[in-house]
mmCIF file of C-alpha atoms in Angstrom:
data_model
loop_
_atom_site.group_PDB
_atom_site.id
_atom_site.type_symbol
_atom_site.label_atom_id
_atom_site.label_comp_id
_atom_site.label_asym_id
_atom_site.label_seq_id
_atom_site.Cartn_x
_atom_site.Cartn_y
_atom_site.Cartn_z
ATOM 1 C CA UNK V 1 15.481 -8.911 2.801
ATOM 2 C CA UNK V 2 13.256 -6.412 4.541
ATOM 3 C CA UNK V 3 10.097 -7.356 6.369
ATOM 4 C CA UNK V 4 7.445 -5.810 8.528
ATOM 5 C CA UNK V 5 5.419 -7.346 11.417
ATOM 6 C CA UNK V 6 2.334 -5.674 12.736
ATOM 7 C CA UNK V 7 1.285 -7.054 16.085
ATOM 8 C CA UNK V 8 -2.479 -7.344 16.481
ATOM 9 C CA UNK V 9 -4.705 -7.686 13.448
ATOM 10 C CA UNK V 10 -7.537 -6.002 15.284
ATOM 11 C CA UNK V 11 -7.317 -3.265 17.932
ATOM 12 C CA UNK V 12 -10.317 -1.757 19.702
ATOM 13 C CA UNK V 13 -10.200 1.467 21.715
ATOM 14 C CA UNK V 14 -12.768 3.801 23.250
ATOM 15 C CA UNK V 15 -13.290 7.291 21.831
ATOM 16 C CA UNK V 16 -10.833 9.602 23.561
ATOM 17 C CA UNK V 17 -8.417 6.898 24.522
ATOM 18 C CA UNK V 18 -4.826 6.468 23.385
ATOM 19 C CA UNK V 19 -4.294 4.706 20.110
ATOM 20 C CA UNK V 20 -1.168 2.487 19.835
ATOM 21 C CA UNK V 21 -0.583 0.380 16.760
ATOM 22 C CA UNK V 22 2.626 -1.712 16.763
ATOM 23 C CA UNK V 23 5.072 -2.210 13.907
ATOM 24 C CA UNK V 24 8.422 -3.993 13.931
ATOM 25 C CA UNK V 25 10.687 -4.115 10.962
ATOM 26 C CA UNK V 26 13.668 -6.163 9.830
ATOM 27 C CA UNK V 27 16.147 -4.571 7.532
ATOM 28 C CA UNK V 28 19.805 -4.999 6.708
ATOM 29 C CA UNK V 29 20.209 -1.376 5.901
ATOM 30 C CA UNK V 30 18.804 1.822 7.446
ATOM 31 C CA UNK V 31 15.142 1.663 6.632
ATOM 32 C CA UNK V 32 12.685 4.108 5.283
ATOM 33 C CA UNK V 33 9.392 3.470 7.088
ATOM 34 C CA UNK V 34 5.821 4.464 6.314
ATOM 35 C CA UNK V 35 2.338 4.274 7.836
ATOM 36 C CA UNK V 36 -0.661 4.211 5.532
ATOM 37 C CA UNK V 37 -4.386 4.322 6.403
ATOM 38 C CA UNK V 38 -7.109 2.664 4.362
ATOM 39 C CA UNK V 39 -10.787 3.639 4.804
ATOM 40 C CA UNK V 40 -13.483 1.254 3.549
ATOM 41 C CA UNK V 41 -13.592 0.844 -0.196
ATOM 42 C CA UNK V 42 -10.722 3.237 -0.717
ATOM 43 C CA UNK V 43 -7.076 3.114 -1.516
ATOM 44 C CA UNK V 44 -4.191 3.692 0.854
ATOM 45 C CA UNK V 45 -3.353 7.221 2.074
ATOM 46 C CA UNK V 46 -0.023 8.239 3.505
ATOM 47 C CA UNK V 47 -0.168 9.076 7.202
ATOM 48 C CA UNK V 48 3.509 9.728 7.807
ATOM 49 C CA UNK V 49 7.004 8.606 6.892
ATOM 50 C CA UNK V 50 10.394 8.273 8.481
ATOM 51 C CA UNK V 51 13.501 8.802 6.290
ATOM 52 C CA UNK V 52 16.364 10.272 8.241
ATOM 53 C CA UNK V 53 16.782 12.841 11.022
ATOM 54 C CA UNK V 54 14.251 13.312 13.817
ATOM 55 C CA UNK V 55 13.033 9.980 15.126
ATOM 56 C CA UNK V 56 9.648 11.299 16.207
ATOM 57 C CA UNK V 57 7.589 11.873 13.080
ATOM 58 C CA UNK V 58 4.291 13.703 13.036
ATOM 59 C CA UNK V 59 1.673 12.954 10.399
ATOM 60 C CA UNK V 60 -1.829 13.902 9.453
ATOM 61 C CA UNK V 61 -4.955 13.645 11.635
ATOM 62 C CA UNK V 62 -2.947 13.926 14.894
ATOM 63 C CA UNK V 63 -0.956 10.702 14.422
ATOM 64 C CA UNK V 64 2.729 10.324 15.142
ATOM 65 C CA UNK V 65 5.277 7.555 15.162
ATOM 66 C CA UNK V 66 8.670 7.113 16.712
ATOM 67 C CA UNK V 67 11.525 5.320 15.054
ATOM 68 C CA UNK V 68 13.508 3.248 17.601
ATOM 69 C CA UNK V 69 16.473 1.602 16.003
ATOM 70 C CA UNK V 70 17.465 -0.378 19.119
ATOM 71 C CA UNK V 71 13.969 -2.015 19.202
ATOM 72 C CA UNK V 72 13.513 -2.128 15.401
ATOM 73 C CA UNK V 73 10.147 -0.553 15.950
ATOM 74 C CA UNK V 74 8.000 2.162 14.394
ATOM 75 C CA UNK V 75 4.819 2.237 16.453
ATOM 76 C CA UNK V 76 1.968 4.566 15.537
ATOM 77 C CA UNK V 77 0.209 6.597 18.244
ATOM 78 C CA UNK V 78 -2.531 9.133 18.690
ATOM 79 C CA UNK V 79 -3.349 10.684 22.090
ATOM 80 C CA UNK V 80 -7.064 10.632 21.729
ATOM 81 C CA UNK V 81 -9.044 8.428 19.339
ATOM 82 C CA UNK V 82 -11.929 9.770 17.302
ATOM 83 C CA UNK V 83 -14.688 7.757 15.658
ATOM 84 C CA UNK V 84 -13.351 8.894 12.281
ATOM 85 C CA UNK V 85 -10.060 7.056 13.022
ATOM 86 C CA UNK V 86 -11.728 3.691 12.492
ATOM 87 C CA UNK V 87 -9.909 2.239 9.518
ATOM 88 C CA UNK V 88 -7.191 -0.289 8.556
ATOM 89 C CA UNK V 89 -3.551 0.815 9.110
ATOM 90 C CA UNK V 90 -0.553 -0.530 7.320
ATOM 91 C CA UNK V 91 3.095 -0.219 8.183
ATOM 92 C CA UNK V 92 5.556 -0.507 5.278
ATOM 93 C CA UNK V 93 9.328 -0.454 4.745
ATOM 94 C CA UNK V 94 11.041 0.718 1.549
ATOM 95 C CA UNK V 95 13.020 -1.999 -0.170
ATOM 96 C CA UNK V 96 15.521 -1.940 -2.946
ATOM 97 C CA UNK V 97 15.385 -0.314 -6.310
ATOM 98 C CA UNK V 98 12.240 1.153 -7.770
ATOM 99 C CA UNK V 99 10.932 2.465 -4.442
ATOM 100 C CA UNK V 100 9.369 -0.859 -3.739
ATOM 101 C CA UNK V 101 7.407 -1.164 -0.487
ATOM 102 C CA UNK V 102 6.974 -4.227 1.697
ATOM 103 C CA UNK V 103 3.768 -4.010 3.710
ATOM 104 C CA UNK V 104 2.719 -5.504 6.995
ATOM 105 C CA UNK V 105 -0.515 -7.448 7.175
ATOM 106 C CA UNK V 106 -2.450 -4.531 8.558
ATOM 107 C CA UNK V 107 -4.265 -3.617 11.809
ATOM 108 C CA UNK V 108 -7.954 -2.934 11.817
ATOM 109 C CA UNK V 109 -8.715 -0.171 14.318
ATOM 110 C CA UNK V 110 -12.186 -0.015 15.835
ATOM 111 C CA UNK V 111 -13.258 3.004 17.881
ATOM 112 C CA UNK V 112 -16.119 2.545 20.275
ATOM 113 C CA UNK V 113 -18.277 5.034 22.076
ATOM 114 C CA UNK X 1 -6.228 16.746 -9.787
ATOM 115 C CA UNK X 2 -7.368 13.082 -9.990
ATOM 116 C CA UNK X 3 -4.147 11.406 -8.817
ATOM 117 C CA UNK X 4 -4.245 7.705 -9.645
ATOM 118 C CA UNK X 5 -7.346 6.449 -11.553
ATOM 119 C CA UNK X 6 -8.218 2.788 -11.872
ATOM 120 C CA UNK X 7 -10.828 1.258 -14.180
ATOM 121 C CA UNK X 8 -13.058 -0.647 -13.786
ATOM 122 C CA UNK X 9 -13.963 -0.376 -10.072
ATOM 123 C CA UNK X 10 -15.724 -3.764 -10.064
ATOM 124 C CA UNK X 11 -15.592 -6.779 -12.323
ATOM 125 C CA UNK X 12 -16.881 -10.388 -12.251
ATOM 126 C CA UNK X 13 -15.224 -12.888 -14.581
ATOM 127 C CA UNK X 14 -15.620 -16.556 -15.246
ATOM 128 C CA UNK X 15 -12.628 -18.929 -14.915
ATOM 129 C CA UNK X 16 -10.550 -18.778 -18.107
ATOM 130 C CA UNK X 17 -11.693 -15.348 -19.238
ATOM 131 C CA UNK X 18 -9.120 -12.593 -19.846
ATOM 132 C CA UNK X 19 -9.178 -9.064 -18.478
ATOM 133 C CA UNK X 20 -7.092 -5.923 -18.489
ATOM 134 C CA UNK X 21 -7.099 -3.558 -15.526
ATOM 135 C CA UNK X 22 -6.266 -0.026 -16.436
ATOM 136 C CA UNK X 23 -4.330 2.574 -14.380
ATOM 137 C CA UNK X 24 -3.455 6.124 -15.142
ATOM 138 C CA UNK X 25 -1.756 8.802 -13.071
ATOM 139 C CA UNK X 26 -1.588 12.583 -13.619
ATOM 140 C CA UNK X 27 1.224 13.461 -11.282
ATOM 141 C CA UNK X 28 4.099 13.015 -13.711
ATOM 142 C CA UNK X 29 5.447 10.209 -11.611
ATOM 143 C CA UNK X 30 8.138 7.937 -12.969
ATOM 144 C CA UNK X 31 7.386 4.734 -11.080
ATOM 145 C CA UNK X 32 4.176 2.726 -11.074
ATOM 146 C CA UNK X 33 3.095 -0.433 -9.245
ATOM 147 C CA UNK X 34 0.415 -3.102 -9.118
ATOM 148 C CA UNK X 35 -0.551 -4.764 -5.850
ATOM 149 C CA UNK X 36 -3.144 -7.250 -4.824
ATOM 150 C CA UNK X 37 -4.810 -7.117 -1.386
ATOM 151 C CA UNK X 38 -6.189 -10.206 0.249
ATOM 152 C CA UNK X 39 -7.620 -10.558 3.812
ATOM 153 C CA UNK X 40 -4.892 -11.017 6.399
ATOM 154 C CA UNK X 41 -2.094 -10.720 3.869
ATOM 155 C CA UNK X 42 -1.638 -7.010 3.484
ATOM 156 C CA UNK X 43 -0.611 -5.781 0.033
ATOM 157 C CA UNK X 44 1.623 -7.875 -2.152
ATOM 158 C CA UNK X 45 3.463 -6.473 -5.134
ATOM 159 C CA UNK X 46 2.632 -8.116 -8.478
ATOM 160 C CA UNK X 47 4.719 -5.987 -10.920
ATOM 161 C CA UNK X 48 6.275 -2.626 -10.975
ATOM 162 C CA UNK X 49 7.709 -0.197 -13.472
ATOM 163 C CA UNK X 50 10.584 1.928 -12.169
ATOM 164 C CA UNK X 51 10.436 4.162 -15.237
ATOM 165 C CA UNK X 52 8.800 4.368 -18.635
ATOM 166 C CA UNK X 53 9.920 1.458 -20.771
ATOM 167 C CA UNK X 54 10.845 -0.900 -17.935
ATOM 168 C CA UNK X 55 8.864 -3.451 -15.956
ATOM 169 C CA UNK X 56 9.919 -5.957 -13.278
ATOM 170 C CA UNK X 57 8.364 -8.832 -11.383
ATOM 171 C CA UNK X 58 7.314 -8.369 -7.815
ATOM 172 C CA UNK X 59 6.453 -10.891 -5.134
ATOM 173 C CA UNK X 60 3.474 -12.613 -6.858
ATOM 174 C CA UNK X 61 3.748 -12.208 -10.656
ATOM 175 C CA UNK X 62 2.480 -15.614 -11.816
ATOM 176 C CA UNK X 63 -0.647 -15.388 -13.931
ATOM 177 C CA UNK X 64 -0.241 -11.745 -14.715
ATOM 178 C CA UNK X 65 1.354 -9.533 -17.344
ATOM 179 C CA UNK X 66 1.856 -5.783 -17.437
ATOM 180 C CA UNK X 67 2.358 -3.024 -19.970
ATOM 181 C CA UNK X 68 3.794 0.414 -19.303
ATOM 182 C CA UNK X 69 2.001 2.125 -22.189
ATOM 183 C CA UNK X 70 3.543 5.510 -21.542
ATOM 184 C CA UNK X 71 4.576 7.600 -18.559
ATOM 185 C CA UNK X 72 0.998 7.939 -17.376
ATOM 186 C CA UNK X 73 -0.434 4.490 -17.929
ATOM 187 C CA UNK X 74 0.317 1.032 -16.550
ATOM 188 C CA UNK X 75 -2.009 -1.840 -17.247
ATOM 189 C CA UNK X 76 -2.343 -5.294 -15.640
ATOM 190 C CA UNK X 77 -3.611 -8.264 -17.712
ATOM 191 C CA UNK X 78 -4.974 -11.570 -16.570
ATOM 192 C CA UNK X 79 -4.690 -13.877 -19.550
ATOM 193 C CA UNK X 80 -6.684 -16.790 -18.136
ATOM 194 C CA UNK X 81 -8.369 -15.834 -14.865
ATOM 195 C CA UNK X 82 -8.447 -18.321 -11.994
ATOM 196 C CA UNK X 83 -10.491 -18.212 -8.774
ATOM 197 C CA UNK X 84 -7.208 -17.672 -6.809
ATOM 198 C CA UNK X 85 -6.943 -14.345 -8.520
ATOM 199 C CA UNK X 86 -10.102 -13.057 -6.845
ATOM 200 C CA UNK X 87 -8.810 -10.041 -4.966
ATOM 201 C CA UNK X 88 -8.758 -6.262 -4.722
ATOM 202 C CA UNK X 89 -6.140 -4.825 -7.061
ATOM 203 C CA UNK X 90 -4.428 -1.484 -6.423
ATOM 204 C CA UNK X 91 -2.341 0.612 -8.662
ATOM 205 C CA UNK X 92 0.166 3.136 -7.166
ATOM 206 C CA UNK X 93 2.718 5.630 -8.414
ATOM 207 C CA UNK X 94 5.692 7.426 -6.967
ATOM 208 C CA UNK X 95 8.193 10.021 -7.985
ATOM 209 C CA UNK X 96 11.808 9.246 -8.581
ATOM 210 C CA UNK X 97 14.110 10.252 -5.800
ATOM 211 C CA UNK X 98 15.263 7.347 -3.713
ATOM 212 C CA UNK X 99 13.582 5.203 -1.212
ATOM 213 C CA UNK X 100 11.940 8.036 0.710
ATOM 214 C CA UNK X 101 9.306 8.835 -1.916
ATOM 215 C CA UNK X 102 5.842 7.714 -0.832
ATOM 216 C CA UNK X 103 3.512 5.893 -3.097
ATOM 217 C CA UNK X 104 0.095 7.273 -4.118
ATOM 218 C CA UNK X 105 -2.734 4.803 -4.506
ATOM 219 C CA UNK X 106 -5.852 4.488 -6.581
ATOM 220 C CA UNK X 107 -9.156 3.384 -5.141
ATOM 221 C CA UNK X 108 -8.817 -0.241 -6.317
ATOM 222 C CA UNK X 109 -10.479 -2.684 -8.655
ATOM 223 C CA UNK X 110 -12.577 -5.365 -6.933
ATOM 224 C CA UNK X 111 -12.289 -8.512 -9.094
ATOM 225 C CA UNK X 112 -14.295 -11.729 -8.532
ATOM 226 C CA UNK X 113 -13.586 -14.830 -10.519
ATOM 227 C CA UNK X 114 -16.163 -17.531 -10.537
#
């Protein structure tokens, strides 16, 4: 069975600082991995996804993530945080038939002046 | 293009009451899903429908039923609401095409059961 672990339920950074949100996965087969963002009182929006090929994946709003098979990780980064990045971020792995997703428990990102 | 539309956005129920949450998508997607989101627990899959005419249980199906009315619509029913079902419910849809297809989410239904 696949699973996802997000380290740190809350992360706080200063505006302009590096954002690093951690995600480790467990999967018995090559995984498909996703990062979603949730703004207050909204649904989840896709930031980026890894399927096959290039291990460094670029997404929207300047975010990127690197798939590292040896470390079973898919950490999300952004070089310079903006106030508008404050949101909750979810890592997910695709599981089984029906395109089912297994989500991590989420990381709330706070951006301070 | 509305994407995934959920109704209602908010609802308060009393214990034992019944309720149907509605979801419709206009992207011609084959697969649809219902999740619940609780603090510190991420999103958990309640039921899903891989294609029109099929439904399957997810991780937390107890106390819920679903109906895939047609390709566009997928409803979630609480027959006898319990306080433990207080949550935010999200509907999502995705296209057929293997595990790489992302899911598209509605804005959620915030449900409180007293």
